[in-house]
mmCIF file of C-alpha atoms and ligand atoms in Angstrom:
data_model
loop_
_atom_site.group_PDB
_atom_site.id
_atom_site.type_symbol
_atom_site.label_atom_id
_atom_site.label_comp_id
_atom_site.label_asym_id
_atom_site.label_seq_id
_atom_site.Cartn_x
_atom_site.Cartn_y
_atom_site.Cartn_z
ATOM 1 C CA UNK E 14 0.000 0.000 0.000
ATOM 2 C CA UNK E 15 3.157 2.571 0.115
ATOM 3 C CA UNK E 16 5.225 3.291 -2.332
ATOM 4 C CA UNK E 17 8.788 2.912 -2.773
ATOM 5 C CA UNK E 18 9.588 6.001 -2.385
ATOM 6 C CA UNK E 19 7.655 6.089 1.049
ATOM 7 C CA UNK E 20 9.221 3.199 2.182
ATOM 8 C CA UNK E 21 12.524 4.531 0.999
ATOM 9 C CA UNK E 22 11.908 7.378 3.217
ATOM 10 C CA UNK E 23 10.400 5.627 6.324
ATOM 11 C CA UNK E 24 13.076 3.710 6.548
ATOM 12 C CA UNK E 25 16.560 6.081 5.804
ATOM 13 C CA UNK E 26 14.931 9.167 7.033
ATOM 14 C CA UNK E 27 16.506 12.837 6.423
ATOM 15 C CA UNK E 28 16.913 15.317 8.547
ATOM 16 C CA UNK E 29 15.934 13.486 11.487
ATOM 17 C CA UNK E 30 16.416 14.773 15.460
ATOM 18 C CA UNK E 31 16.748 18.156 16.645
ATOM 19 C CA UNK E 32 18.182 21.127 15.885
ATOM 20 C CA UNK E 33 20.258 23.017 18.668
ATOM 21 C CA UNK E 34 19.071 26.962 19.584
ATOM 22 C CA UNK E 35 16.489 26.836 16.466
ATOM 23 C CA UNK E 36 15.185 30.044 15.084
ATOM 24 C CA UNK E 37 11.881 28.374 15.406
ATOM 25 C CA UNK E 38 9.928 25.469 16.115
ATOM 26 C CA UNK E 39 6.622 24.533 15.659
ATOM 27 C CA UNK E 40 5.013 20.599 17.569
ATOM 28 C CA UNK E 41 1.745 19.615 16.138
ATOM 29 C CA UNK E 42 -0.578 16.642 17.681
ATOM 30 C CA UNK E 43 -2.900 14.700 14.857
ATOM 31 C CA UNK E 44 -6.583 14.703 15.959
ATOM 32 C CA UNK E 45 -7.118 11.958 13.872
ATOM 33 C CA UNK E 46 -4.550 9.806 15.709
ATOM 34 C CA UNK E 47 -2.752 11.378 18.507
ATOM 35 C CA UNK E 48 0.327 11.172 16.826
ATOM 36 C CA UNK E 49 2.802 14.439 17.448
ATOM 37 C CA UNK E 50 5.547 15.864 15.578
ATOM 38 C CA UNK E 51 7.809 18.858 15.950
ATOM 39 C CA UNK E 52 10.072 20.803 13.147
ATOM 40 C CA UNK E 53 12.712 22.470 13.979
ATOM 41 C CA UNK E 54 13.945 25.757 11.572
ATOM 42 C CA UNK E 55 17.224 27.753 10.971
ATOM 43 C CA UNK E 56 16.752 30.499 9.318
ATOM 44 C CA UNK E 57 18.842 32.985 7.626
ATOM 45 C CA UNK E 58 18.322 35.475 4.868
ATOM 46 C CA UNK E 59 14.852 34.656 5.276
ATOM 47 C CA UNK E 60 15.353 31.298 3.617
ATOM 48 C CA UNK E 61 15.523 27.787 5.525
ATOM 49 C CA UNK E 62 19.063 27.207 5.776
ATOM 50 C CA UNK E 63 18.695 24.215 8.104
ATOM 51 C CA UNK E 64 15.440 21.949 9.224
ATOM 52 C CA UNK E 65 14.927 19.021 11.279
ATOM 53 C CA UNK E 66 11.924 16.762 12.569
ATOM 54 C CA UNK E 67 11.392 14.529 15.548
ATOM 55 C CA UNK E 68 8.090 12.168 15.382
ATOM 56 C CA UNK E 69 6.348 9.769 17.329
ATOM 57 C CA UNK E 70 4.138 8.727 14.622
ATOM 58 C CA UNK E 71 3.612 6.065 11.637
ATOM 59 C CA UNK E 72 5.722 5.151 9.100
ATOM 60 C CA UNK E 73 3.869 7.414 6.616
ATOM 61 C CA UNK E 74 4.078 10.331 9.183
ATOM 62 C CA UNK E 75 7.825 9.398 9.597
ATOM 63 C CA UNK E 76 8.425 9.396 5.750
ATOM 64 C CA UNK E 77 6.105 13.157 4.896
ATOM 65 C CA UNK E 78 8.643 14.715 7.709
ATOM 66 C CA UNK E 79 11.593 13.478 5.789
ATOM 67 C CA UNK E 80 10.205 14.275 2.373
ATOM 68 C CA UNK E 81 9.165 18.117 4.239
ATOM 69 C CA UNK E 82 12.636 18.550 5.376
ATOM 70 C CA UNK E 83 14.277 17.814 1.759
ATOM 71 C CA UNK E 84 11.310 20.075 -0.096
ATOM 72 C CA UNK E 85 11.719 23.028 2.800
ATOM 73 C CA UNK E 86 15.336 23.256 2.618
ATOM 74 C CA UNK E 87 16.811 26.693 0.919
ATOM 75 C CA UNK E 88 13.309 27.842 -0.186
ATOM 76 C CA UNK E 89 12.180 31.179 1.540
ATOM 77 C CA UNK E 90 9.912 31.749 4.238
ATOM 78 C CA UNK E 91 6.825 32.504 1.945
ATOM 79 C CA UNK E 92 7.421 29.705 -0.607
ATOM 80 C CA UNK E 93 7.826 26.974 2.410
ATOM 81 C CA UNK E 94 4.605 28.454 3.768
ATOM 82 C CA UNK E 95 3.031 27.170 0.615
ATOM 83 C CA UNK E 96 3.989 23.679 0.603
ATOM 84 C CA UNK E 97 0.785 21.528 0.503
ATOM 85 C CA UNK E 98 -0.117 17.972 2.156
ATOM 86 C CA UNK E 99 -0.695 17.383 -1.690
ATOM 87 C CA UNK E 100 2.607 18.642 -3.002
ATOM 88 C CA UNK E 101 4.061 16.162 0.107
ATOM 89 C CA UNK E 102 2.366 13.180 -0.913
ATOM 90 C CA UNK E 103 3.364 13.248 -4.617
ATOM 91 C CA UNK E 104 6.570 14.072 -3.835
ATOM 92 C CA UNK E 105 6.244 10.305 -1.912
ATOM 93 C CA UNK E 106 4.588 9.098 -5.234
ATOM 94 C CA UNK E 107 1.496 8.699 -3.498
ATOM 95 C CA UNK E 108 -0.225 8.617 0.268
ATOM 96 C CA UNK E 109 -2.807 5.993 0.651
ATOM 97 C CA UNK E 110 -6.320 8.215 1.276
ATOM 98 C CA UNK E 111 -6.531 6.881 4.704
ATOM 99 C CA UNK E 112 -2.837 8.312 5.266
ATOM 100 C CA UNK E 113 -3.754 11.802 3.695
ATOM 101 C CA UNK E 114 -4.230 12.775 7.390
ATOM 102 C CA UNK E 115 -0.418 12.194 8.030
ATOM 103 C CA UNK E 116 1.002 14.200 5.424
ATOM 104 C CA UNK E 117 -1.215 17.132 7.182
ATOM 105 C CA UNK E 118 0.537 16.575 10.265
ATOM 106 C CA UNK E 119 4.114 17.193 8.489
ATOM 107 C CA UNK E 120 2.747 20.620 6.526
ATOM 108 C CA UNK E 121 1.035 22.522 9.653
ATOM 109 C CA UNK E 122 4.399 21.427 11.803
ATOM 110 C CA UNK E 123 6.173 23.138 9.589
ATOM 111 C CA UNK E 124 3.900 26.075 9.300
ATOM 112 C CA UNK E 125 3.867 26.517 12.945
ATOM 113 C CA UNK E 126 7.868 26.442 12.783
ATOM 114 C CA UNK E 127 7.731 29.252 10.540
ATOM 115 C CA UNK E 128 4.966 31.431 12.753
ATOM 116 C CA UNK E 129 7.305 30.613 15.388
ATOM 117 C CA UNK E 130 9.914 32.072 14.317
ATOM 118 C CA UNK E 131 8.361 34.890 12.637
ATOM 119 C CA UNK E 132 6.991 35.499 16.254
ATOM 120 C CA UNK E 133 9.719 35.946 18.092
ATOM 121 C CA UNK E 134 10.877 38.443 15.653
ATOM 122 C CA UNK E 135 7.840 40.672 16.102
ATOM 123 C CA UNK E 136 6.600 40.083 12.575
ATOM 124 C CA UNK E 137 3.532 38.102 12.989
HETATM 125 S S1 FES S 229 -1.426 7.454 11.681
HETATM 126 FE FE1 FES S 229 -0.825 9.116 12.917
HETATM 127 S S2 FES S 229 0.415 10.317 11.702
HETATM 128 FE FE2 FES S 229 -0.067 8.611 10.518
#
């Protein structure tokens, strides 16, 4: 039921594990499921120079925080902001429906991250 590319993913993550003094982090808990996740953001220039995730979740939750990380990496603020559950789960080559929930988890962690940070700079 996952693809490859999933699995690849699930099972040699990137970007896994924390990020020391991040600019911003933003921990998300899945209604659906109770799983959490946090992302953790460095940012400079306004572009993410560095990202991380930690998850207690499922392996497709596991694999959208990897494939997050890699898509998030060196774009700016506003264009990471846009990054969709969809745009996540074709990047995977496919989420089963059940799983769409999963991806979600991934794309408001991240979004959160960026508030975060955007925060505690006095700009949001
Ligand atoms: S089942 Fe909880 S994040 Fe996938």
């Amino acid at each position: 039921m996952y693809s490859e590319k999933l699995m690849e993913h699930f099972r040699n993550p990137h970007n896994m594990g924390e990020l020391e003094n991040p600019d911003g982090v933003g921990t998300v808990g899945n209604p659906i499921c109770g799983d959490l996740m946090s992302i953790y953001i460095k940012v400079k220039d306004n572009k993410i120079e560095d990202i991380k995730f930690k998850t207690f979740g499922c392996a497709a939750a596991i694999a959208t925080s990897s494939m997050i990380t890699e898509l998030a990496k060196g774009k700016t603020l506003e264009e990471a902001l846009k990054i969709t559950k969809e745009e996540i789960a074709d990047a995977l080559e496919g989420l089963p429906p059940i799983k769409m929930h999963c991806s979600n988890l991934a794309a408001e962690g991240l979004k959160v991250a960026i508030k975060d940070y955007l925060a505690k700079k006095g700009k949001y």
